[in-house]
């Protein structure tokens, strides 16, 4: 299927040229591609892609032959002065990790093959000269002689190109090649050609005492050439013989880097950096890169089994992806991405990990870096996948990722697309999304707290789900659902923090809104109030906890008081003396019915978490001074009416009851985290009650 797809692309590419291919040449392409199709091992064609790894055969295929040699002393050339200086930088300190030299040289070889592929499709005369040779990269290792050979069957180089491309470190042959194409015509796919021999080639001197290059251009009657340098100030070019078309690089490794002559080491590095190169890569005759870059394929051509195998390959997982987002765009950046949402529930301790993302960054199928920092917000660290962008330059930034602006743009585009994707899932696959939300909601809530962009906060917030006073137990809604059914005169979104629905419905803070049939969101996680505190608003509606000291219009009641104003004033004065040092203020509330009293503070969520964290550091007196709780009493409650009588008849019992009611309210509000503080006053109250009997 992949080969047929490539064939269709090749024909389409040829037809898009400003000078259309002739019918005879197009037929030749078809015939040659069909011959290659027929030559493919039937076992590979028959397999149903149960594995991303191609069928392994015992037959070796190796084009590397140690027959090339120089036939003359040659001509010595000096590197340009700036090249000499830059060569030392490249060789000594440009790359922090020396193993990336192999990535650079394989990338260069791949570019040479892409150039030849284009010429063969676009120039019939050149195609006859080139013939039907396979486009391949071969690598040979020799531990005994401490050498590494990298050979391609690509475009090769002439003498002038050797001097130009390998004599000037800052020159990019491919950049000049693309500019030349643009002068003649607009080639839509020419951007696939990256620098053939620029800075990357010189990374070989990080590991080498000497580098040799044998090359032969694809052109008719091209001469065999030999280039050699020890990385000092000069290089030598001479004629050679027995050179195959393409380029062969022989690296004589220094003692410190002799491990790169080991076959297993090279296989590991190819799998790490260059596994998705278009052309086949052979090491000592064995094919290495057998995994398809799924993100470059049409989503319709990818089976669920392929996704499963690829997901397990890149993430080292054993489960299957829950959701799959395959995304491609050319505006504002060129991006080809495939992102997986794990099916498995994250381990308990993963919530607190501050890890980088599970995203690998590629440019034209060449690995830039695994687990790229900042390419996704940290709260999306559970997502694994690949992001490929042609806009990532394959130069110094590939190693150092210095272009933070570009990474920032990638982050913004991907974050927006992922949030849109999750929102679509929440609307179209409700059951599947609810399962995802149950497992990963803590990451979404982390996202609201960690981002400073209000628009992003609200986009994440719309993915949250809460039970509501207007829905049945077990049913949840979004903030969007809530806002759509708000009455026209309601200007706020109300929520209540409680351990369970039963306790939420019994909460004294909910009574007033329940009576007026105002919908309230029920939040069952201890940190939900912090989430709303950070979110502040959704659309234009402020998010208000019903535990806050509601304004008069939110808590108004027309019910008459069963206690006259004089008795109420006396009781409040008495309470102020008893609760001196604890209650900052005492006042009447009209929003309670079945409860005698409540405690309110400014910014209840902040106060609650402060109380939990700082209880051990502050004494009671300091804690009450910082919290400044307001004790609100219900003048229509029978217990408050009884207190009006007790302050005149039994002050000891009245004092105990007032302290008990205040402590109960502090516990109810979550401002006292340890309910054992109730025991002492409760026992004293019970003792006094028994004595009266």
XYZ file of C-alpha atoms in Angstrom:
693
model
C 0.000 0.000 0.000
C 2.804 2.428 0.916
C 4.665 1.694 -2.336
C 1.535 2.191 -4.418
C 0.922 5.458 -2.580
C 4.462 6.598 -3.409
C 3.880 5.646 -7.042
C 0.743 7.799 -7.214
C 2.651 10.689 -5.643
C 5.481 10.282 -8.155
C 3.111 10.455 -11.130
C 1.214 13.364 -9.590
C 4.504 15.140 -8.910
C 5.599 14.687 -12.501
C 2.325 16.051 -13.863
C 2.596 19.154 -11.706
C 5.844 20.213 -13.367
C 5.730 23.251 -15.595
C 7.008 21.008 -18.393
C 4.755 17.926 -18.282
C 6.357 14.527 -18.635
C 6.010 12.875 -22.006
C 3.715 9.892 -22.266
C 6.657 7.634 -23.111
C 8.599 8.787 -20.062
C 5.552 8.487 -17.823
C 5.053 4.947 -19.141
C 8.682 4.169 -18.342
C 8.163 5.364 -14.788
C 5.122 3.138 -14.462
C 6.966 0.146 -15.894
C 9.956 0.626 -13.636
C 7.858 1.115 -10.521
C 5.797 -1.960 -11.401
C 8.990 -3.960 -11.806
C 10.065 -2.852 -8.353
C 6.662 -3.813 -6.988
C 6.972 -7.276 -8.482
C 10.450 -7.633 -7.064
C 9.268 -7.079 -3.509
C 9.272 -10.209 -1.414
C 5.782 -11.726 -1.552
C 5.878 -12.372 2.157
C 6.092 -8.641 2.815
C 3.212 -7.926 0.451
C 1.082 -10.630 2.054
C 1.520 -9.528 5.625
C -1.358 -7.626 7.208
C 1.033 -5.269 8.982
C 0.622 -6.987 12.300
C 3.973 -5.437 13.163
C 5.706 -2.243 12.147
C 8.851 -4.305 11.581
C 9.310 -5.617 8.074
C 9.870 -9.315 7.536
C 13.491 -10.111 8.202
C 15.392 -12.248 5.718
C 18.794 -13.839 5.996
C 19.892 -12.429 2.635
C 22.349 -9.540 2.961
C 22.543 -6.601 0.583
C 25.726 -4.551 0.663
C 27.185 -2.243 -1.995
C 30.233 -1.175 0.033
C 33.420 -2.428 -1.623
C 36.912 -1.452 -0.613
C 38.093 -0.963 -4.186
C 38.130 2.836 -4.591
C 41.520 4.512 -4.619
C 43.165 7.756 -5.599
C 45.167 7.693 -8.838
C 47.229 10.872 -8.435
C 48.779 13.132 -5.852
C 46.035 15.652 -6.427
C 45.689 19.329 -5.645
C 45.911 20.762 -2.162
C 43.372 23.422 -1.224
C 43.145 25.641 1.820
C 39.915 26.125 3.683
C 38.778 29.705 3.753
C 39.832 31.504 6.903
C 36.340 31.640 8.359
C 35.884 27.970 7.522
C 39.044 27.033 9.432
C 37.740 28.799 12.498
C 34.243 27.365 12.222
C 35.635 23.887 11.622
C 37.272 23.967 15.015
C 34.011 25.087 16.617
C 32.078 22.310 14.911
C 34.612 19.647 15.751
C 35.112 20.673 19.372
C 32.033 22.312 20.792
C 29.123 22.718 18.374
C 27.358 19.547 19.454
C 27.101 18.537 23.078
C 26.469 14.922 22.067
C 28.968 13.464 19.608
C 26.695 10.671 18.423
C 24.633 13.143 16.383
C 27.344 13.181 13.689
C 25.735 10.018 12.315
C 22.342 11.698 12.133
C 23.886 14.579 10.175
C 25.668 12.363 7.655
C 22.639 10.122 7.104
C 20.513 13.237 6.606
C 22.992 14.485 3.995
C 22.927 11.119 2.234
C 19.135 11.156 2.220
C 19.156 14.616 0.631
C 21.479 13.410 -2.108
C 19.012 10.614 -2.860
C 16.064 13.037 -2.926
C 17.887 15.256 -5.406
C 18.549 12.298 -7.663
C 14.937 11.155 -7.340
C 13.741 14.573 -8.508
C 16.132 14.734 -11.446
C 15.174 11.254 -12.575
C 11.488 12.235 -12.607
C 11.906 15.645 -14.189
C 14.643 15.158 -16.798
C 14.162 12.282 -19.253
C 17.674 12.549 -20.671
C 19.240 12.483 -17.228
C 16.956 9.591 -16.303
C 18.431 7.516 -19.124
C 21.918 8.171 -17.792
C 20.982 7.498 -14.196
C 19.146 4.306 -15.019
C 17.100 2.368 -12.519
C 19.591 2.092 -9.714
C 18.145 1.768 -6.223
C 18.246 4.772 -3.936
C 19.869 3.466 -0.768
C 22.161 4.311 2.132
C 24.752 1.755 3.209
C 26.857 1.837 6.354
C 29.812 -0.361 7.103
C 31.605 -0.833 10.430
C 35.139 -2.126 11.011
C 36.146 -2.368 14.664
C 39.612 -3.700 13.901
C 40.578 -0.755 11.701
C 38.431 1.736 13.625
C 36.572 2.954 10.538
C 33.000 3.808 9.687
C 31.779 4.007 6.075
C 28.620 5.829 4.935
C 27.760 5.407 1.272
C 24.756 6.574 -0.773
C 23.676 6.049 -4.365
C 22.583 9.651 -4.736
C 23.455 12.615 -6.883
C 27.193 12.638 -6.217
C 29.450 15.660 -6.769
C 31.659 17.144 -9.431
C 35.092 18.631 -8.710
C 33.601 22.129 -8.514
C 30.899 20.955 -6.148
C 33.462 19.254 -3.926
C 35.396 22.506 -3.578
C 32.248 24.536 -3.088
C 30.286 22.239 -0.804
C 33.122 20.768 1.282
C 35.429 23.744 1.170
C 33.055 26.295 2.637
C 31.368 25.380 5.858
C 28.646 28.000 5.673
C 27.522 27.061 2.164
C 24.452 24.942 1.644
C 24.394 23.130 -1.662
C 20.721 22.390 -1.340
C 19.840 26.004 -0.674
C 21.505 26.988 -3.943
C 19.817 24.031 -5.630
C 16.351 25.121 -4.509
C 17.004 28.737 -5.498
C 17.978 27.530 -8.953
C 14.724 25.593 -9.201
C 12.700 28.611 -8.144
C 14.250 30.657 -10.950
C 12.821 28.218 -13.496
C 9.564 27.078 -11.935
C 7.615 26.726 -8.761
C 8.322 23.235 -7.494
C 5.821 22.352 -4.807
C 7.879 19.571 -3.221
C 11.357 21.046 -3.527
C 11.273 22.031 0.130
C 11.916 18.363 0.938
C 15.522 18.926 -0.085
C 17.625 20.012 2.873
C 21.315 20.946 3.120
C 23.433 18.276 1.458
C 26.856 19.251 2.733
C 26.860 22.160 5.120
C 27.647 22.287 8.810
C 26.450 18.703 9.223
C 29.262 17.138 7.200
C 31.899 18.701 9.400
C 30.405 17.092 12.483
C 32.331 14.004 11.320
C 35.493 15.677 12.625
C 34.130 15.438 16.162
C 34.918 11.728 16.035
C 37.538 11.421 13.285
C 41.262 11.796 12.847
C 40.768 11.767 9.083
C 37.807 11.848 6.691
C 37.892 10.543 3.124
C 35.222 11.139 0.477
C 34.882 9.196 -2.782
C 32.253 10.635 -5.107
C 30.976 10.428 -8.651
C 28.333 12.725 -10.124
C 25.199 11.330 -11.770
C 26.074 13.227 -14.976
C 27.263 11.428 -18.078
C 31.025 10.880 -18.281
C 31.485 12.186 -14.722
C 34.942 11.685 -13.256
C 35.755 9.639 -10.156
C 36.973 11.955 -7.401
C 38.687 11.668 -4.020
C 38.586 14.258 -1.197
C 40.533 13.930 2.049
C 41.220 16.089 5.113
C 42.435 15.622 8.662
C 40.408 18.617 9.856
C 43.342 21.032 9.816
C 43.696 23.961 7.424
C 43.768 22.055 4.147
C 42.021 19.408 2.080
C 43.146 17.512 -0.998
C 41.209 16.620 -4.170
C 42.424 14.109 -6.703
C 41.185 11.773 -9.405
C 40.178 8.264 -8.395
C 39.021 4.996 -9.858
C 36.458 2.269 -9.171
C 34.099 4.839 -7.602
C 30.381 4.013 -7.770
C 27.877 6.789 -8.629
C 26.988 8.661 -5.447
C 29.116 9.491 -2.420
C 31.121 7.349 -0.028
C 32.472 8.795 3.219
C 35.180 6.900 5.120
C 35.629 8.087 8.706
C 38.831 7.095 10.509
C 37.710 7.262 14.119
C 39.922 8.587 16.868
C 40.577 6.437 19.924
C 38.053 8.263 22.117
C 35.256 7.529 19.634
C 36.097 3.984 18.603
C 32.686 2.796 19.860
C 31.169 4.171 16.629
C 32.825 1.322 14.735
C 30.594 -1.123 16.603
C 27.624 -2.445 14.610
C 25.225 -2.565 17.566
C 26.016 1.050 18.468
C 25.330 2.207 14.898
C 22.074 0.217 14.756
C 20.923 1.850 17.993
C 21.716 5.357 16.741
C 19.921 4.817 13.441
C 16.845 3.586 15.285
C 17.057 6.600 17.561
C 17.661 9.367 15.011
C 17.012 8.186 11.463
C 14.408 5.443 11.632
C 11.963 7.300 9.379
C 14.267 8.318 6.514
C 12.560 7.742 3.142
C 15.269 5.550 1.696
C 16.376 2.184 3.088
C 19.408 2.149 5.376
C 21.602 -0.946 5.502
C 24.259 -1.684 8.116
C 26.730 -4.345 7.031
C 24.113 -5.537 4.555
C 21.119 -5.695 6.931
C 18.112 -3.370 6.578
C 17.649 -1.271 9.732
C 14.949 1.374 9.229
C 11.788 -0.681 8.870
C 9.234 1.467 10.722
C 6.934 3.618 8.625
C 6.520 7.332 9.470
C 2.749 7.113 9.932
C 2.389 10.865 10.397
C 3.333 11.354 6.737
C 0.636 8.977 5.443
C -2.986 9.685 4.644
C -5.054 8.916 7.776
C -7.412 6.840 5.626
C -4.550 4.523 4.718
C -3.580 3.750 8.315
C -5.210 0.818 10.062
C -5.979 0.671 13.805
C -3.400 -2.101 14.087
C -0.728 0.115 12.574
C -1.599 2.855 15.046
C -1.419 0.409 17.925
C 1.996 -0.904 16.879
C 3.397 2.579 16.220
C 2.062 3.884 19.540
C 3.753 1.043 21.371
C 6.959 1.581 19.408
C 7.377 5.278 20.173
C 6.055 5.184 23.731
C 7.285 1.826 25.024
C 3.726 1.068 26.106
C 1.773 -2.160 26.174
C -1.744 -0.757 25.966
C -3.580 0.755 22.995
C -4.205 4.434 22.233
C -7.497 5.760 23.592
C -7.725 8.685 21.172
C -5.660 9.414 18.050
C -5.124 12.898 16.664
C -3.438 13.047 13.261
C -2.984 16.644 12.273
C -1.442 18.402 9.295
C -1.318 22.052 8.336
C 0.850 24.462 6.394
C -0.368 27.661 8.071
C 0.968 29.319 10.185
C 3.625 26.595 10.290
C 4.215 23.425 8.363
C 3.226 20.651 10.778
C 2.659 16.933 10.384
C 1.769 15.394 13.714
C 0.365 12.215 15.137
C -0.581 12.313 18.812
C -1.819 9.500 21.036
C -3.847 9.655 24.237
C -3.062 6.556 26.351
C -5.805 4.129 27.224
C -4.269 3.164 30.534
C -4.969 5.190 33.627
C -1.894 7.134 34.749
C -0.099 5.644 37.786
C -0.820 7.292 41.104
C 2.503 9.100 41.387
C 2.527 10.352 37.778
C 0.285 13.259 38.784
C 3.056 14.891 40.766
C 5.833 14.317 38.233
C 7.231 17.388 36.550
C 8.379 15.630 33.394
C 8.860 16.845 29.862
C 6.347 15.866 27.215
C 6.284 12.539 25.422
C 6.620 14.268 22.048
C 9.494 13.599 19.648
C 10.328 16.460 17.295
C 11.326 15.715 13.695
C 12.162 17.786 10.660
C 11.523 16.003 7.378
C 11.557 12.669 9.205
C 14.943 13.354 10.847
C 14.867 13.326 14.638
C 15.630 16.652 16.274
C 15.040 15.618 19.866
C 13.097 13.140 21.952
C 10.852 14.442 24.740
C 11.048 18.034 23.619
C 10.620 20.598 26.358
C 7.962 23.280 25.909
C 6.515 21.902 22.686
C 3.356 21.167 24.702
C 2.236 22.585 28.042
C 3.478 20.485 30.934
C -0.037 19.389 31.852
C -0.249 17.589 28.480
C 2.703 15.369 29.403
C 0.529 12.252 29.198
C 0.267 12.700 25.394
C 2.821 10.818 23.292
C 3.540 11.148 19.608
C 5.550 12.746 16.840
C 5.605 16.304 15.517
C 7.352 16.894 12.193
C 7.880 20.420 10.894
C 9.815 21.513 7.826
C 10.091 24.952 9.419
C 12.587 23.604 11.963
C 15.989 24.449 10.451
C 18.384 21.522 10.144
C 21.390 23.433 11.405
C 22.617 24.596 14.796
C 19.083 24.824 16.114
C 18.615 21.146 15.533
C 21.122 20.411 18.291
C 20.649 23.360 20.594
C 17.033 24.293 19.813
C 17.962 27.927 20.163
C 14.951 29.230 18.263
C 12.549 29.447 21.203
C 10.190 31.657 19.196
C 9.624 28.878 16.686
C 9.051 26.307 19.431
C 6.609 28.743 21.029
C 4.639 28.980 17.783
C 4.554 25.200 17.505
C 3.342 24.985 21.088
C 0.519 27.457 20.507
C -0.687 25.750 17.333
C -0.571 22.255 18.841
C -2.193 23.303 22.123
C -5.083 24.967 20.313
C -5.585 21.930 18.083
C -5.498 19.457 20.992
C -8.058 21.468 22.967
C -10.312 21.606 19.910
C -9.889 17.854 19.435
C -10.827 17.083 23.047
C -13.822 19.403 22.851
C -15.029 17.553 19.754
C -14.620 14.237 21.548
C -16.593 15.520 24.530
C -19.528 16.345 22.263
C -19.462 13.455 19.785
C -18.128 10.570 21.874
C -19.596 11.405 25.249
C -19.171 8.013 26.885
C -15.554 7.630 25.741
C -14.743 11.178 26.772
C -16.253 10.695 30.225
C -13.989 7.697 30.765
C -11.012 9.776 29.673
C -12.101 12.609 31.975
C -12.397 10.270 34.932
C -8.783 9.171 34.457
C -7.168 12.446 33.368
C -9.244 15.307 34.786
C -6.497 16.227 37.234
C -4.210 17.080 34.294
C -6.864 19.354 32.794
C -7.272 21.151 36.104
C -3.513 21.514 36.369
C -3.631 23.218 32.984
C -5.998 25.903 34.258
C -3.735 26.668 37.194
C -0.492 26.612 35.202
C -1.399 28.785 32.199
C -1.536 32.572 32.335
C -3.652 32.977 29.198
C -7.326 33.458 30.074
C -8.515 32.247 26.677
C -6.608 29.004 27.159
C -7.896 28.683 30.724
C -11.478 28.895 29.499
C -10.859 26.445 26.645
C -9.572 23.910 29.182
C -12.353 24.767 31.636
C -14.961 23.861 29.056
C -13.557 20.327 29.113
C -14.291 19.990 32.839
C -17.382 18.138 34.005
C -19.398 18.674 37.192
C -22.598 17.441 38.682
C -25.220 20.112 39.130
C -28.202 20.777 41.365
C -30.295 20.675 38.194
C -29.108 17.228 37.068
C -29.588 13.752 38.443
C -26.883 12.145 40.533
C -24.127 10.758 38.296
C -24.877 13.102 35.386
C -22.380 15.850 34.644
C -22.396 19.038 32.600
C -19.868 21.518 31.246
C -19.555 25.203 32.006
C -20.857 25.826 28.493
C -23.990 23.808 29.291
C -24.476 25.778 32.511
C -24.058 29.177 30.861
C -26.488 28.358 28.048
C -29.383 27.680 30.432
C -28.782 30.557 32.820
C -31.771 32.900 33.224
C -31.297 36.275 31.602
C -31.183 38.016 34.981
C -28.486 35.687 36.391
C -25.039 37.225 36.006
C -22.883 34.707 37.904
C -21.975 31.021 37.822
C -22.352 29.465 41.264
C -20.453 26.466 42.584
C -20.176 24.613 45.888
C -17.338 22.484 47.202
C -18.456 19.382 49.109
C -17.175 15.810 49.581
C -20.365 14.309 48.103
C -23.664 15.228 46.516
C -25.559 14.414 49.725
C -23.441 16.809 51.759
C -23.679 19.446 49.037
C -27.467 19.318 49.068
C -27.466 19.518 52.878
C -25.005 22.404 53.002
C -26.249 25.573 54.718
C -24.541 27.618 52.011
C -26.768 26.065 49.356
C -30.107 26.676 51.097
C -30.861 30.146 49.794
C -30.062 29.363 46.152
C -31.943 26.094 46.345
C -35.065 27.898 47.533
C -34.848 30.277 44.560
C -34.145 27.395 42.148
C -30.724 28.736 41.121
C -28.516 26.056 39.571
C -25.286 25.332 41.450
C -22.320 23.249 40.292
C -21.252 20.590 42.817
C -17.473 20.119 43.109
C -16.290 17.025 44.934
C -12.492 17.342 44.765
C -10.680 19.247 47.502
C -8.732 21.328 44.968
C -11.698 22.317 42.780
C -12.154 25.622 44.549
C -8.532 26.504 43.710
C -9.306 25.745 40.059
C -12.251 28.147 40.044
C -10.236 30.720 41.954
C -7.619 30.656 39.177
C -10.181 30.591 36.399
C -12.092 33.576 37.877
C -14.622 33.756 35.051
C -16.057 31.813 32.145
C -16.961 33.945 29.156
C -18.274 37.086 30.850
C -19.669 35.366 33.949
C -17.781 35.543 37.272
C -17.394 32.238 39.093
C -18.732 32.606 42.616
C -18.609 30.144 45.475
C -21.878 29.964 47.403
C -19.717 29.947 50.529
C -18.720 33.549 49.904
C -20.426 36.400 51.712
C -23.104 36.863 49.053
C -24.374 40.303 48.260
C -27.836 41.401 49.319
C -29.481 40.673 45.961
C -28.181 37.085 46.076
C -29.447 36.321 49.565
C -32.549 38.435 50.031
C -35.517 36.964 51.879
C -38.954 38.362 52.632
C -39.562 36.088 55.642
C -40.346 38.018 58.885
C -38.107 37.442 61.941
C -39.563 35.410 64.810
C -37.317 37.371 67.205
C -37.709 41.082 67.683
C -34.853 43.391 66.778
C -34.037 44.197 70.407
C -33.487 40.547 71.314
C -31.331 40.051 68.239
C -29.165 43.048 69.106
C -28.686 41.804 72.676
C -27.746 38.327 71.440
C -25.196 39.651 68.950
C -23.601 41.854 71.612
C -23.349 38.869 73.936
C -21.869 36.683 71.204
C -19.200 39.267 70.436
C -17.980 39.016 74.038
C -18.012 35.195 74.080
C -16.301 34.869 70.682
C -13.868 37.706 71.207
C -10.580 36.872 69.454
C -12.300 34.345 67.177
C -15.169 35.893 65.216
C -14.227 39.082 63.426
C -17.871 40.084 63.083
C -21.346 38.780 63.951
C -24.372 39.610 61.851
C -27.796 38.396 60.772
C -28.234 36.363 57.590
C -31.450 35.878 55.641
C -30.247 33.045 53.421
C -30.610 30.221 55.977
C -33.704 28.181 56.796
C -32.912 24.843 58.437
C -29.471 25.808 59.758
C -28.898 28.138 62.726
C -25.634 29.719 61.567
C -22.699 29.733 59.156
C -19.210 31.191 58.918
C -18.075 33.252 55.932
C -14.653 34.664 55.044
C -13.283 36.600 52.132
C -11.873 34.271 49.427
C -13.101 31.092 51.093
C -11.030 28.800 48.853
C -7.791 30.604 49.651
C -8.636 30.747 53.330
C -9.490 27.043 53.446
C -6.193 25.983 51.903
C -4.261 28.441 54.041
C -5.880 27.002 57.164
C -4.978 23.449 56.133
C -1.368 24.311 55.396
C -0.641 26.697 58.258
C -2.546 25.241 61.223
C 0.594 23.769 62.760
C 2.606 26.960 62.337
C 0.089 29.353 63.888
C -1.778 29.249 67.152
C -5.572 29.594 67.249
C -5.426 33.280 68.064
C -3.154 34.104 65.126
C -5.160 31.889 62.754
C -8.475 33.592 63.613
C -6.809 36.981 63.285
C -5.650 36.135 59.759
C -8.894 34.477 58.618
C -11.198 37.148 60.124
C -14.301 34.874 60.030
C -17.759 36.438 60.044
C -20.328 34.507 62.129
C -23.776 34.787 60.533
C -26.843 33.720 62.558
C -30.331 32.818 61.381
C -32.848 34.820 63.491
C -35.667 32.500 62.435
C -34.113 29.346 63.822
C -35.462 27.892 67.078
C -31.970 27.367 68.489
C -31.123 31.045 68.075
C -34.424 31.989 69.757
C -33.544 29.685 72.667
C -30.138 31.363 72.974
C -31.882 34.720 73.386
C -33.491 33.268 76.504
C -30.404 31.456 77.826
C -28.199 34.545 77.887
C -30.523 35.830 80.568
C -31.207 32.595 82.439
C -28.135 30.337 82.102
C -25.045 32.128 80.863
C -22.752 29.108 81.339
C -24.876 26.954 79.045
C -25.324 29.839 76.621
C -21.534 30.332 76.421
C -20.962 26.648 75.672
C -23.686 26.603 73.009
C -22.344 29.713 71.281
C -18.783 28.318 71.193
C -20.087 24.964 69.968
C -22.137 26.550 67.182
C -19.168 28.632 66.056
C -16.811 25.636 66.040
C -19.393 23.564 64.163
C -19.622 26.288 61.532
C -15.831 26.509 61.188
C -15.668 22.740 60.609
C -18.573 22.952 58.143
C -16.692 25.638 56.196
C -13.514 23.532 56.100
C -11.577 26.145 58.058
C -10.888 23.664 60.840
C -9.538 20.503 59.311
C -9.457 18.414 62.482
C -12.983 17.661 63.792
C -11.511 16.386 67.071
C -11.468 19.969 68.301
C -15.218 19.543 68.726
C -14.881 16.824 71.330
C -13.765 18.878 74.324
C -16.522 21.476 74.062
C -19.082 18.827 73.152
C -18.229 16.727 76.207
C -18.427 19.776 78.415
C -21.816 20.639 76.938
C -23.123 17.105 77.482
C -21.861 17.068 81.057
C -23.678 20.298 81.829
C -26.862 18.963 80.241
C -26.721 15.801 82.407
C -26.130 17.806 85.571
C -29.336 19.745 84.954
C -31.215 16.439 84.912
